[in-house]
CSV table of C-alpha atoms and ligand atoms in Angstrom, one decimal:
chain,number,residue,atom,x,y,z
A,26,MET,CA,0.0,-0.1,0.0
A,27,SER,CA,1.4,3.3,-1.2
A,28,ASN,CA,1.5,6.4,1.3
A,29,TYR,CA,1.1,8.8,-1.4
A,30,GLY,CA,-2.3,10.2,-2.3
A,31,PHE,CA,-5.1,8.9,-4.4
A,32,THR,CA,-4.0,10.1,-7.7
A,33,THR,CA,-0.2,9.6,-7.3
A,34,THR,CA,-1.0,6.3,-6.2
A,35,ILE,CA,-2.9,5.3,-9.4
A,36,LEU,CA,-0.7,7.1,-11.6
A,37,HIS,CA,2.4,5.3,-10.5
A,38,SER,CA,0.9,2.0,-10.0
A,39,ASP,CA,2.0,0.3,-13.2
A,40,ARG,CA,5.6,1.4,-12.8
A,41,ARG,CA,5.7,0.3,-9.1
A,42,PHE,CA,4.3,-3.1,-9.4
A,43,GLY,CA,6.7,-3.6,-12.6
A,44,ALA,CA,5.5,-2.6,-16.1
A,45,GLU,CA,8.1,-4.4,-18.9
A,46,HIS,CA,11.0,-2.5,-20.2
A,47,GLY,CA,10.2,0.4,-18.0
A,48,ALA,CA,6.9,1.3,-19.6
A,49,ILE,CA,4.8,3.8,-18.1
A,50,HIS,CA,1.6,1.8,-18.9
A,51,LYS,CA,1.2,-2.1,-18.4
A,52,PRO,CA,1.3,-3.3,-21.9
A,53,LEU,CA,-1.5,-4.8,-23.5
A,54,HIS,CA,-1.1,-8.3,-23.2
A,55,THR,CA,-3.3,-10.1,-25.9
A,56,SER,CA,-1.9,-13.8,-25.4
A,57,SER,CA,-4.7,-16.3,-24.5
A,58,GLN,CA,-2.5,-18.6,-22.9
A,59,TYR,CA,0.8,-18.3,-20.7
A,60,ALA,CA,3.5,-20.9,-21.0
A,61,PHE,CA,5.9,-22.2,-18.4
A,62,ASP,CA,9.9,-23.4,-18.7
A,63,ASP,CA,9.3,-25.2,-15.5
A,64,SER,CA,6.7,-28.0,-15.1
A,65,ARG,CA,6.5,-27.7,-11.5
A,66,GLU,CA,5.9,-23.8,-11.8
A,67,LEU,CA,3.1,-24.6,-14.2
A,68,ALA,CA,1.6,-27.1,-11.7
A,69,ALA,CA,1.9,-24.6,-8.9
A,70,VAL,CA,-0.2,-21.9,-10.7
A,71,PHE,CA,-2.9,-24.6,-11.2
A,72,GLN,CA,-2.8,-25.3,-7.5
A,73,GLY,CA,-3.4,-21.7,-6.2
A,74,LYS,CA,0.2,-19.7,-6.7
A,75,ALA,CA,-0.3,-16.4,-8.3
A,76,GLY,CA,0.4,-16.5,-11.9
A,77,PHE,CA,-1.2,-16.7,-15.6
A,78,SER,CA,-2.3,-19.7,-17.3
A,79,TYR,CA,-5.3,-19.2,-19.5
A,80,ALA,CA,-6.8,-15.8,-20.0
A,81,ARG,CA,-9.9,-16.6,-18.8
A,82,GLN,CA,-8.9,-16.1,-15.2
A,83,GLY,CA,-7.0,-13.1,-16.2
A,84,THR,CA,-3.8,-11.3,-17.9
A,85,PRO,CA,-0.9,-9.1,-16.8
A,86,THR,CA,-3.0,-6.4,-18.1
A,87,THR,CA,-6.1,-7.0,-16.2
A,88,ALA,CA,-4.2,-7.7,-13.1
A,89,ALA,CA,-2.5,-4.2,-13.4
A,90,LEU,CA,-5.9,-2.7,-13.5
A,91,GLU,CA,-6.9,-4.9,-10.5
A,92,GLN,CA,-4.1,-3.7,-8.4
A,93,LYS,CA,-5.3,0.0,-9.2
A,94,ILE,CA,-8.8,-0.9,-8.0
A,95,THR,CA,-7.6,-2.5,-4.8
A,96,GLN,CA,-5.3,0.5,-4.0
A,97,MET,CA,-8.3,2.9,-4.5
A,98,GLU,CA,-10.7,0.7,-2.2
A,99,ARG,CA,-7.8,0.1,0.0
A,100,GLY,CA,-8.5,-3.6,-0.2
A,101,ILE,CA,-6.3,-6.7,-0.2
A,102,GLY,CA,-7.4,-7.9,-3.5
A,103,THR,CA,-9.8,-7.3,-6.9
A,104,VAL,CA,-10.9,-9.7,-9.6
A,105,SER,CA,-12.1,-8.0,-12.6
A,106,PHE,CA,-15.1,-8.9,-14.9
A,107,ALA,CA,-16.3,-8.1,-18.2
A,108,THR,CA,-19.2,-5.9,-16.9
A,109,GLY,CA,-20.5,-4.5,-13.6
A,110,MET,CA,-23.4,-7.0,-14.0
A,111,ALA,CA,-20.9,-10.0,-14.5
A,112,ALA,CA,-19.2,-9.1,-11.3
A,113,LEU,CA,-22.5,-8.7,-9.4
A,114,ALA,CA,-23.7,-12.0,-10.7
A,115,ALA,CA,-20.4,-13.8,-9.9
A,116,VAL,CA,-20.7,-12.6,-6.3
A,117,PHE,CA,-24.3,-13.6,-5.5
A,118,MET,CA,-24.1,-17.1,-7.7
A,119,THR,CA,-20.9,-18.3,-6.0
A,120,LEU,CA,-21.5,-17.0,-2.4
A,121,LEU,CA,-25.5,-17.7,-1.9
A,122,ARG,CA,-27.0,-21.0,-1.9
A,123,LYS,CA,-30.6,-22.2,-2.1
A,124,GLY,CA,-32.4,-21.3,1.2
A,125,ASP,CA,-29.9,-18.3,2.0
A,126,HIS,CA,-31.6,-15.2,2.9
A,127,LEU,CA,-30.4,-11.8,1.3
A,128,ILE,CA,-31.3,-8.3,2.6
A,129,SER,CA,-31.2,-5.6,-0.1
A,130,SER,CA,-32.6,-2.0,-1.0
A,131,LYS,CA,-35.8,-1.4,-2.6
A,132,TYR,CA,-34.1,1.4,-4.6
A,133,ILE,CA,-31.7,-0.9,-6.3
A,134,PHE,CA,-30.3,-0.5,-10.1
A,135,GLY,CA,-32.9,-1.9,-12.3
A,136,ASN,CA,-30.8,-4.6,-13.8
A,137,THR,CA,-29.7,-6.0,-10.4
A,138,ASN,CA,-33.3,-6.1,-9.4
A,139,SER,CA,-33.8,-8.2,-12.4
A,140,LEU,CA,-30.8,-10.6,-11.5
A,141,PHE,CA,-32.5,-10.8,-8.1
A,142,GLY,CA,-35.6,-12.5,-9.9
A,143,THR,CA,-33.0,-15.1,-11.3
A,144,LEU,CA,-31.7,-15.8,-8.0
A,145,THR,CA,-35.2,-16.0,-6.4
A,146,ALA,CA,-36.0,-18.8,-9.0
A,147,LEU,CA,-33.0,-20.5,-7.8
A,148,GLY,CA,-34.1,-20.6,-4.2
A,149,VAL,CA,-32.5,-17.7,-2.8
A,150,ASP,CA,-34.8,-15.5,-0.6
A,151,ILE,CA,-34.5,-11.8,-1.0
A,152,THR,CA,-36.0,-9.1,1.0
A,153,LEU,CA,-36.0,-5.4,-0.2
A,154,VAL,CA,-36.1,-2.9,2.2
A,155,ASP,CA,-35.5,0.9,2.7
A,156,PRO,CA,-32.0,1.1,3.1
A,157,THR,CA,-31.9,4.6,4.7
A,158,ASP,CA,-34.0,3.2,7.6
A,159,MET,CA,-31.7,0.8,9.8
A,160,GLU,CA,-34.9,-0.4,11.6
A,161,ALA,CA,-36.4,-1.6,8.3
A,162,VAL,CA,-33.1,-3.6,7.7
A,163,LYS,CA,-32.6,-5.1,11.1
A,164,THR,CA,-36.3,-6.2,10.9
A,165,ALA,CA,-35.8,-8.1,7.7
A,166,TRP,CA,-33.1,-10.5,9.7
A,167,ARG,CA,-33.8,-14.1,9.8
A,168,PRO,CA,-31.8,-16.9,10.8
A,169,GLU,CA,-31.0,-17.6,7.1
A,170,THR,CA,-29.7,-14.2,6.4
A,171,ARG,CA,-26.3,-14.4,5.1
A,172,MET,CA,-25.8,-11.1,3.3
A,173,VAL,CA,-26.5,-7.4,3.0
A,174,PHE,CA,-26.2,-5.8,-0.4
A,175,THR,CA,-26.9,-2.0,-1.2
A,176,GLU,CA,-25.6,0.8,-3.0
A,177,SER,CA,-23.8,3.7,-1.9
A,178,ILE,CA,-25.8,6.3,-3.9
A,179,ALA,CA,-29.1,4.8,-5.8
A,180,ASN,CA,-30.0,5.5,-9.2
A,181,PRO,CA,-31.9,7.4,-10.3
A,182,GLY,CA,-33.5,8.1,-6.9
A,183,THR,CA,-30.4,9.5,-5.2
A,184,GLN,CA,-31.4,7.9,-2.0
A,185,VAL,CA,-28.0,7.4,0.4
A,186,ALA,CA,-28.3,4.4,2.5
A,187,ASP,CA,-27.1,4.2,6.0
A,188,LEU,CA,-24.0,2.7,5.0
A,189,LYS,CA,-22.0,3.1,8.4
A,190,GLY,CA,-25.2,1.7,10.3
A,191,MET,CA,-25.3,-1.5,8.0
A,192,GLY,CA,-21.9,-2.2,8.2
A,193,GLU,CA,-21.6,-2.0,11.9
A,194,TRP,CA,-24.7,-4.0,12.0
A,195,CYS,CA,-23.4,-6.6,9.9
A,196,LEU,CA,-20.3,-6.9,11.8
A,197,GLU,CA,-22.5,-7.4,15.0
A,198,LYS,CA,-24.2,-10.2,13.3
A,199,GLY,CA,-21.5,-11.9,11.2
A,200,LEU,CA,-23.3,-10.7,7.9
A,201,VAL,CA,-21.5,-10.5,4.7
A,202,TYR,CA,-21.6,-6.9,3.7
A,203,VAL,CA,-21.5,-6.1,-0.1
A,204,LEU,CA,-21.5,-2.6,-1.4
A,205,ASP,CA,-22.1,-1.4,-4.9
A,206,ASN,CA,-19.9,1.7,-4.7
A,207,THR,CA,-20.5,2.5,-8.3
A,208,LEU,CA,-22.1,6.0,-7.9
A,209,ALA,CA,-20.0,7.3,-5.1
A,210,THR,CA,-16.7,5.9,-6.4
A,211,PRO,CA,-13.9,4.9,-3.9
A,212,TYR,CA,-12.6,8.5,-4.6
A,213,LEU,CA,-15.6,10.0,-2.7
A,214,ARG,CA,-15.2,7.2,-0.1
A,215,PRO,CA,-13.8,3.4,-0.2
A,216,GLY,CA,-16.1,0.8,1.1
A,217,ILE,CA,-13.8,-0.3,3.7
A,218,ASP,CA,-14.6,2.8,5.7
A,219,PHE,CA,-18.3,1.4,5.9
A,220,HIS,CA,-16.8,-1.8,7.0
A,221,ALA,CA,-17.8,-3.5,3.9
A,222,SER,CA,-16.8,-7.2,3.1
A,223,LEU,CA,-16.6,-7.1,-0.8
A,224,VAL,CA,-17.0,-3.7,-2.6
A,225,MET,CA,-18.2,-3.8,-6.3
A,226,ASN,CA,-17.4,-1.1,-9.0
A,227,SER,CA,-18.9,-1.0,-12.5
A,228,LEU,CA,-15.6,0.0,-14.3
A,229,SER,CA,-18.0,1.1,-17.1
A,230,LYS,CA,-18.9,4.2,-15.1
A,231,TYR,CA,-16.8,6.8,-13.4
A,232,ILE,CA,-13.7,4.7,-13.1
A,233,GLY,CA,-13.2,4.1,-16.7
A,234,GLY,CA,-15.0,7.5,-17.2
A,235,HIS,CA,-15.0,8.0,-21.0
A,236,ALA,CA,-17.7,5.6,-22.3
A,237,ASN,CA,-15.0,3.7,-24.1
A,238,ALA,CA,-15.1,0.4,-22.2
A,239,LEU,CA,-17.1,-2.0,-20.1
A,240,GLY,CA,-16.0,-3.7,-17.1
A,241,GLY,CA,-16.6,-4.6,-13.4
A,242,ALA,CA,-14.7,-5.5,-10.3
A,243,ILE,CA,-15.1,-7.0,-7.0
A,244,THR,CA,-12.6,-6.0,-4.2
A,245,ASN,CA,-11.9,-7.7,-1.1
A,246,THR,CA,-11.6,-5.1,1.9
A,247,GLY,CA,-10.1,-8.1,4.1
A,248,LEU,CA,-12.6,-7.5,6.9
A,249,TYR,CA,-14.6,-10.5,6.8
A,250,ASP,CA,-13.4,-14.0,8.2
A,251,TRP,CA,-14.8,-16.5,5.7
A,252,SER,CA,-13.8,-19.5,7.8
A,253,ALA,CA,-17.4,-19.7,9.3
A,254,TYR,CA,-18.9,-19.1,6.0
A,255,GLU,CA,-20.6,-22.5,4.8
A,256,ALA,CA,-20.7,-21.7,1.1
A,257,ILE,CA,-16.9,-21.5,0.7
A,258,ALA,CA,-16.2,-24.9,-1.2
A,259,GLU,CA,-13.2,-27.1,0.3
A,260,PRO,CA,-10.7,-26.5,-2.4
A,261,TYR,CA,-10.7,-22.8,-1.5
A,262,ARG,CA,-10.4,-23.1,2.5
A,263,LYS,CA,-6.6,-22.7,2.2
A,264,GLY,CA,-4.3,-20.0,3.4
A,265,ASP,CA,-5.7,-16.5,5.0
A,266,PRO,CA,-9.3,-17.1,5.7
A,267,ARG,CA,-9.7,-13.5,4.9
A,268,THR,CA,-9.2,-14.2,1.1
A,269,TRP,CA,-11.3,-17.4,0.6
A,270,ALA,CA,-14.3,-15.7,-0.9
A,271,LEU,CA,-12.3,-13.5,-3.4
A,272,THR,CA,-10.5,-17.0,-4.4
A,273,GLN,CA,-14.1,-18.7,-4.8
A,274,ILE,CA,-15.4,-15.5,-6.9
A,275,LYS,CA,-12.4,-16.1,-9.2
A,276,LYS,CA,-12.5,-19.6,-9.6
A,277,LYS,CA,-16.3,-20.1,-9.7
A,278,GLY,CA,-17.3,-16.7,-11.0
A,279,LEU,CA,-14.7,-16.1,-13.5
A,280,ARG,CA,-13.1,-19.7,-14.5
A,281,ASP,CA,-16.3,-21.5,-14.5
A,282,MET,CA,-18.7,-18.5,-15.6
A,283,GLY,CA,-16.3,-16.8,-18.1
A,284,GLY,CA,-17.4,-13.2,-18.0
A,285,THR,CA,-13.7,-12.1,-18.3
A,286,LEU,CA,-12.7,-8.5,-18.9
A,287,SER,CA,-10.4,-8.5,-22.0
A,288,SER,CA,-6.9,-6.8,-21.7
A,289,ASP,CA,-8.0,-4.2,-24.4
A,290,ALA,CA,-10.7,-2.8,-22.1
A,291,ALA,CA,-8.5,-3.3,-19.0
A,292,HIS,CA,-5.9,-0.7,-20.8
A,293,ARG,CA,-8.6,1.6,-21.7
A,294,ILE,CA,-10.2,1.6,-18.2
A,295,SER,CA,-6.7,1.9,-16.6
A,296,ALA,CA,-5.8,5.2,-18.5
A,297,GLY,CA,-9.3,6.5,-17.5
A,298,ALA,CA,-8.7,5.9,-14.0
A,299,GLU,CA,-5.7,8.1,-13.9
A,300,THR,CA,-8.1,11.0,-13.7
A,301,LEU,CA,-10.9,9.8,-11.6
A,302,ALA,CA,-10.2,12.0,-8.8
A,303,LEU,CA,-10.1,15.1,-11.3
A,304,ARG,CA,-13.1,14.3,-13.2
A,305,MET,CA,-15.2,13.5,-9.8
A,306,GLU,CA,-14.1,16.9,-8.3
A,307,LYS,CA,-15.3,18.7,-11.4
A,308,ALA,CA,-18.5,16.4,-12.0
A,309,CYS,CA,-19.6,16.9,-8.2
A,310,ALA,CA,-19.0,20.8,-8.5
A,311,ASN,CA,-20.9,21.0,-11.7
A,312,ALA,CA,-23.7,18.9,-10.2
A,313,LEU,CA,-24.1,21.0,-7.2
A,314,ALA,CA,-24.1,24.2,-9.0
A,315,LEU,CA,-26.9,22.9,-11.5
A,316,ALA,CA,-29.1,21.2,-8.6
A,317,LYS,CA,-28.9,24.7,-7.0
A,318,TYR,CA,-29.9,26.5,-10.1
A,319,LEU,CA,-32.7,23.9,-11.0
A,320,GLU,CA,-34.2,24.0,-7.6
A,321,SER,CA,-35.4,27.5,-7.6
A,322,HIS,CA,-36.6,27.5,-11.4
A,323,PRO,CA,-40.1,27.8,-11.7
A,324,LYS,CA,-40.5,25.2,-14.5
A,325,VAL,CA,-39.0,22.4,-12.2
A,326,ALA,CA,-40.9,20.7,-9.9
A,327,SER,CA,-38.1,19.2,-7.8
A,328,VAL,CA,-34.5,18.3,-7.8
A,329,SER,CA,-33.3,15.2,-5.9
A,330,TYR,CA,-29.6,15.7,-5.2
A,331,PRO,CA,-27.9,14.6,-2.0
A,332,GLY,CA,-26.0,17.9,-2.2
A,333,LEU,CA,-29.2,20.0,-1.6
A,334,ALA,CA,-30.1,20.7,2.0
A,335,SER,CA,-33.5,19.5,0.9
A,336,HIS,CA,-32.5,16.1,0.3
A,337,PRO,CA,-33.5,13.7,3.2
A,338,GLN,CA,-30.0,12.2,3.6
A,339,HIS,CA,-28.1,15.5,2.9
A,340,ALA,CA,-26.5,15.6,6.4
A,341,MET,CA,-25.4,11.9,6.2
A,342,ALA,CA,-24.2,12.3,2.6
A,343,LYS,CA,-22.2,15.2,3.7
A,344,ALA,CA,-20.4,13.3,6.4
A,345,TYR,CA,-20.0,10.0,4.2
A,346,PHE,CA,-18.4,11.5,1.0
A,347,GLN,CA,-16.4,14.4,2.7
A,348,GLY,CA,-18.4,17.4,1.0
A,349,ARG,CA,-19.0,15.7,-2.6
A,350,PHE,CA,-22.3,14.4,-3.2
A,351,GLY,CA,-21.8,12.6,-6.6
A,352,ALA,CA,-22.9,13.7,-9.8
A,353,LEU,CA,-26.3,12.0,-10.7
A,354,MET,CA,-29.4,13.9,-10.1
A,355,GLY,CA,-33.2,13.4,-10.6
A,356,ILE,CA,-35.0,16.4,-12.2
A,357,GLU,CA,-38.7,16.6,-12.2
A,358,LEU,CA,-40.1,19.1,-14.6
A,359,ASP,CA,-43.2,21.1,-14.0
A,360,PRO,CA,-46.1,19.0,-15.6
A,361,SER,CA,-46.8,22.0,-17.8
A,362,VAL,CA,-43.4,21.2,-19.7
A,363,ASP,CA,-43.6,18.7,-22.6
A,364,VAL,CA,-40.6,16.4,-21.6
A,365,PHE,CA,-40.1,15.3,-25.0
A,366,ALA,CA,-40.0,18.7,-26.6
A,367,PHE,CA,-37.7,20.0,-23.5
A,368,LEU,CA,-35.4,17.1,-24.3
A,369,ASN,CA,-35.2,17.7,-28.1
A,370,SER,CA,-34.5,21.4,-27.3
A,371,LEU,CA,-31.4,20.7,-25.2
A,372,LYS,CA,-27.9,21.4,-27.1
A,373,VAL,CA,-25.3,20.5,-25.0
A,374,LEU,CA,-26.8,17.4,-23.1
A,375,ILE,CA,-26.7,14.1,-24.8
A,376,LEU,CA,-29.9,11.9,-24.8
A,377,ALA,CA,-28.5,8.8,-23.9
A,378,THR,CA,-28.7,6.3,-21.3
A,379,HIS,CA,-25.5,5.2,-19.2
A,380,LEU,CA,-23.8,7.5,-16.4
A,381,GLY,CA,-20.4,8.4,-15.2
A,382,ASP,CA,-19.2,9.7,-18.8
A,383,THR,CA,-17.3,13.0,-19.0
A,384,ARG,CA,-20.2,14.4,-21.1
A,385,THR,CA,-23.5,15.1,-19.1
A,386,LEU,CA,-26.3,12.6,-20.3
A,387,VAL,CA,-30.1,12.9,-19.9
A,388,LEU,CA,-32.8,10.4,-19.8
A,389,PRO,CA,-36.6,10.6,-19.3
A,390,VAL,CA,-36.8,7.4,-16.9
A,391,ALA,CA,-40.5,6.7,-17.0
A,392,HIS,CA,-40.6,6.4,-20.8
A,393,THR,CA,-37.0,4.2,-20.8
A,394,ILE,CA,-35.4,2.6,-18.1
A,395,TYR,CA,-38.7,2.1,-16.1
A,396,TYR,CA,-41.0,1.6,-18.9
A,397,GLU,CA,-41.3,-2.1,-18.6
A,398,MET,CA,-42.8,-2.0,-15.1
A,399,GLY,CA,-45.7,0.0,-16.3
A,400,PRO,CA,-47.5,3.0,-14.8
A,401,GLU,CA,-48.7,1.8,-11.6
A,402,THR,CA,-45.5,0.4,-10.2
A,403,ARG,CA,-44.2,3.7,-11.5
A,404,ALA,CA,-46.6,5.6,-9.4
A,405,LEU,CA,-46.0,3.6,-6.3
A,406,MET,CA,-42.2,4.4,-6.8
A,407,GLY,CA,-42.9,7.9,-7.1
A,408,ILE,CA,-41.7,8.1,-10.8
A,409,ALA,CA,-43.1,10.8,-12.4
A,410,ASP,CA,-43.8,11.0,-16.3
A,411,ASN,CA,-41.6,14.1,-16.2
A,412,LEU,CA,-38.8,12.8,-14.1
A,413,LEU,CA,-35.3,13.0,-15.8
A,414,ARG,CA,-32.2,11.0,-14.5
A,415,VAL,CA,-29.3,13.5,-15.3
A,416,SER,CA,-25.4,12.2,-15.2
A,417,ILE,CA,-23.3,15.2,-14.9
A,418,GLY,CA,-20.2,15.3,-16.9
A,419,ILE,CA,-17.0,17.5,-16.9
A,420,GLU,CA,-18.3,20.3,-19.2
A,421,ASP,CA,-17.8,23.9,-18.3
A,422,GLU,CA,-20.4,25.0,-15.6
A,423,ALA,CA,-21.9,27.9,-17.3
A,424,ASP,CA,-22.7,25.8,-20.3
A,425,LEU,CA,-24.6,23.1,-18.6
A,426,ILE,CA,-26.5,25.8,-16.7
A,427,GLY,CA,-27.0,27.7,-19.9
A,428,ASP,CA,-28.4,24.7,-21.8
A,429,PHE,CA,-30.9,23.9,-19.2
A,430,ALA,CA,-32.0,27.5,-19.1
A,431,GLN,CA,-32.3,28.0,-22.9
A,432,ALA,CA,-34.4,24.7,-23.1
A,433,LEU,CA,-36.6,25.5,-20.1
A,434,ASP,CA,-37.2,29.2,-21.5
A,435,ALA,CA,-38.2,27.4,-24.9
A,436,ASN,CA,-40.8,25.3,-23.4
B,15,LIG,C1,-24.3,0.4,-14.3
B,15,LIG,C2,-24.3,-0.2,-13.0
B,15,LIG,C3,-24.3,-1.4,-12.7
B,15,LIG,C4,-23.9,-2.3,-14.0
B,15,LIG,O1,-22.6,-2.0,-14.5
B,15,LIG,P1,-22.2,-2.5,-15.9
B,15,LIG,O2,-20.7,-2.4,-16.0
B,15,LIG,O3,-23.2,-1.5,-16.9
B,15,LIG,O4,-22.6,-3.8,-16.1
B,15,LIG,C5,-24.3,-1.7,-11.4
B,15,LIG,N1,-24.7,-1.0,-10.4
B,15,LIG,C6,-25.0,0.3,-10.8
B,15,LIG,C7,-25.2,1.1,-9.6
B,15,LIG,C8,-24.8,0.9,-12.0
B,15,LIG,O5,-25.0,2.2,-12.2
């Protein structure tokens, strides 16, 4: 672990861990297999020694990226995946068994919610609760409860879960605590500070940051002792019990399920990761300025952003994320504004799904990501037809405010 700051550590990571020929970036290794001069060494790598054999379990290039994510999260190891969803599927499928109970958030990312349907069909029981309310979390506990899973900031509602309360409670109960840190990122706060056992990051979002590569990662914080966790298979109960789950996630989730990150994507994500801190500072500052401007605009019904004093978890978010509040917001336009006409008037904002790009992206959620669930469920969830999800980028602040101003004026 480096004693340097966040950005210095990431910038110098490849050199520090040894890039070939003094290269500044870990080279892009495209080989799908790795040969050995010594047959005993080959056997040792198959038996668990660190090394490379077949690229489905990683390459030197993906390992260099994993090293960076481990340092960002201040953990003890990381396994990378082709996407964030592959990473999440690997955690749930390899650590939960039929009859196990999982407590999660009712504000969870839509695709994760859909993955929960698959898990339920396989016999895992799932209870979705309000993650901002520790009493609701505790009430969901059963003797079969094995794991608590939540997101640092919810998308698109921007609810901030009681991350520390959950961590402390999981510690007390001996539960595995898995945190999806995609929206806050380890720059705003690493999961280990909330006592998370495992931290998932979608590398497709802020960490890669340029919408040019997909990836996901699971980081082991080293805080959980897996020796009493029944779902760890015998071959992985070797060495330091703090590492057992990540070994199982790598063997079963990566080797057996095959959702492997390519070296090419890892290389692009690594370059993006160098500027995570700079981009987050700028995007968070832009988001706060825009949220304040829009909150008092007569054509805006409401703005959900943890940086606003009106946000129900504002004080907690301020303490958790050290004065930055992320770069995602929900904006509900006044019912008199035609949402489609408004969107078509925008000149700088891009009409696209995705989040965490350098560019600001906007989506009418009821008509897109929440369309499938129908109007009744949307009404129950408080999703208005005029609700926009905006992922703020790093453009110049005046251009973002100016674009909203002109599009609201025109409609
Ligand atoms: C995007 C996202 C994911 C999935 O990541 P992909 O890399 O797109 O598969 C998971 N969780 C959250 C909170 C996300 O925003």
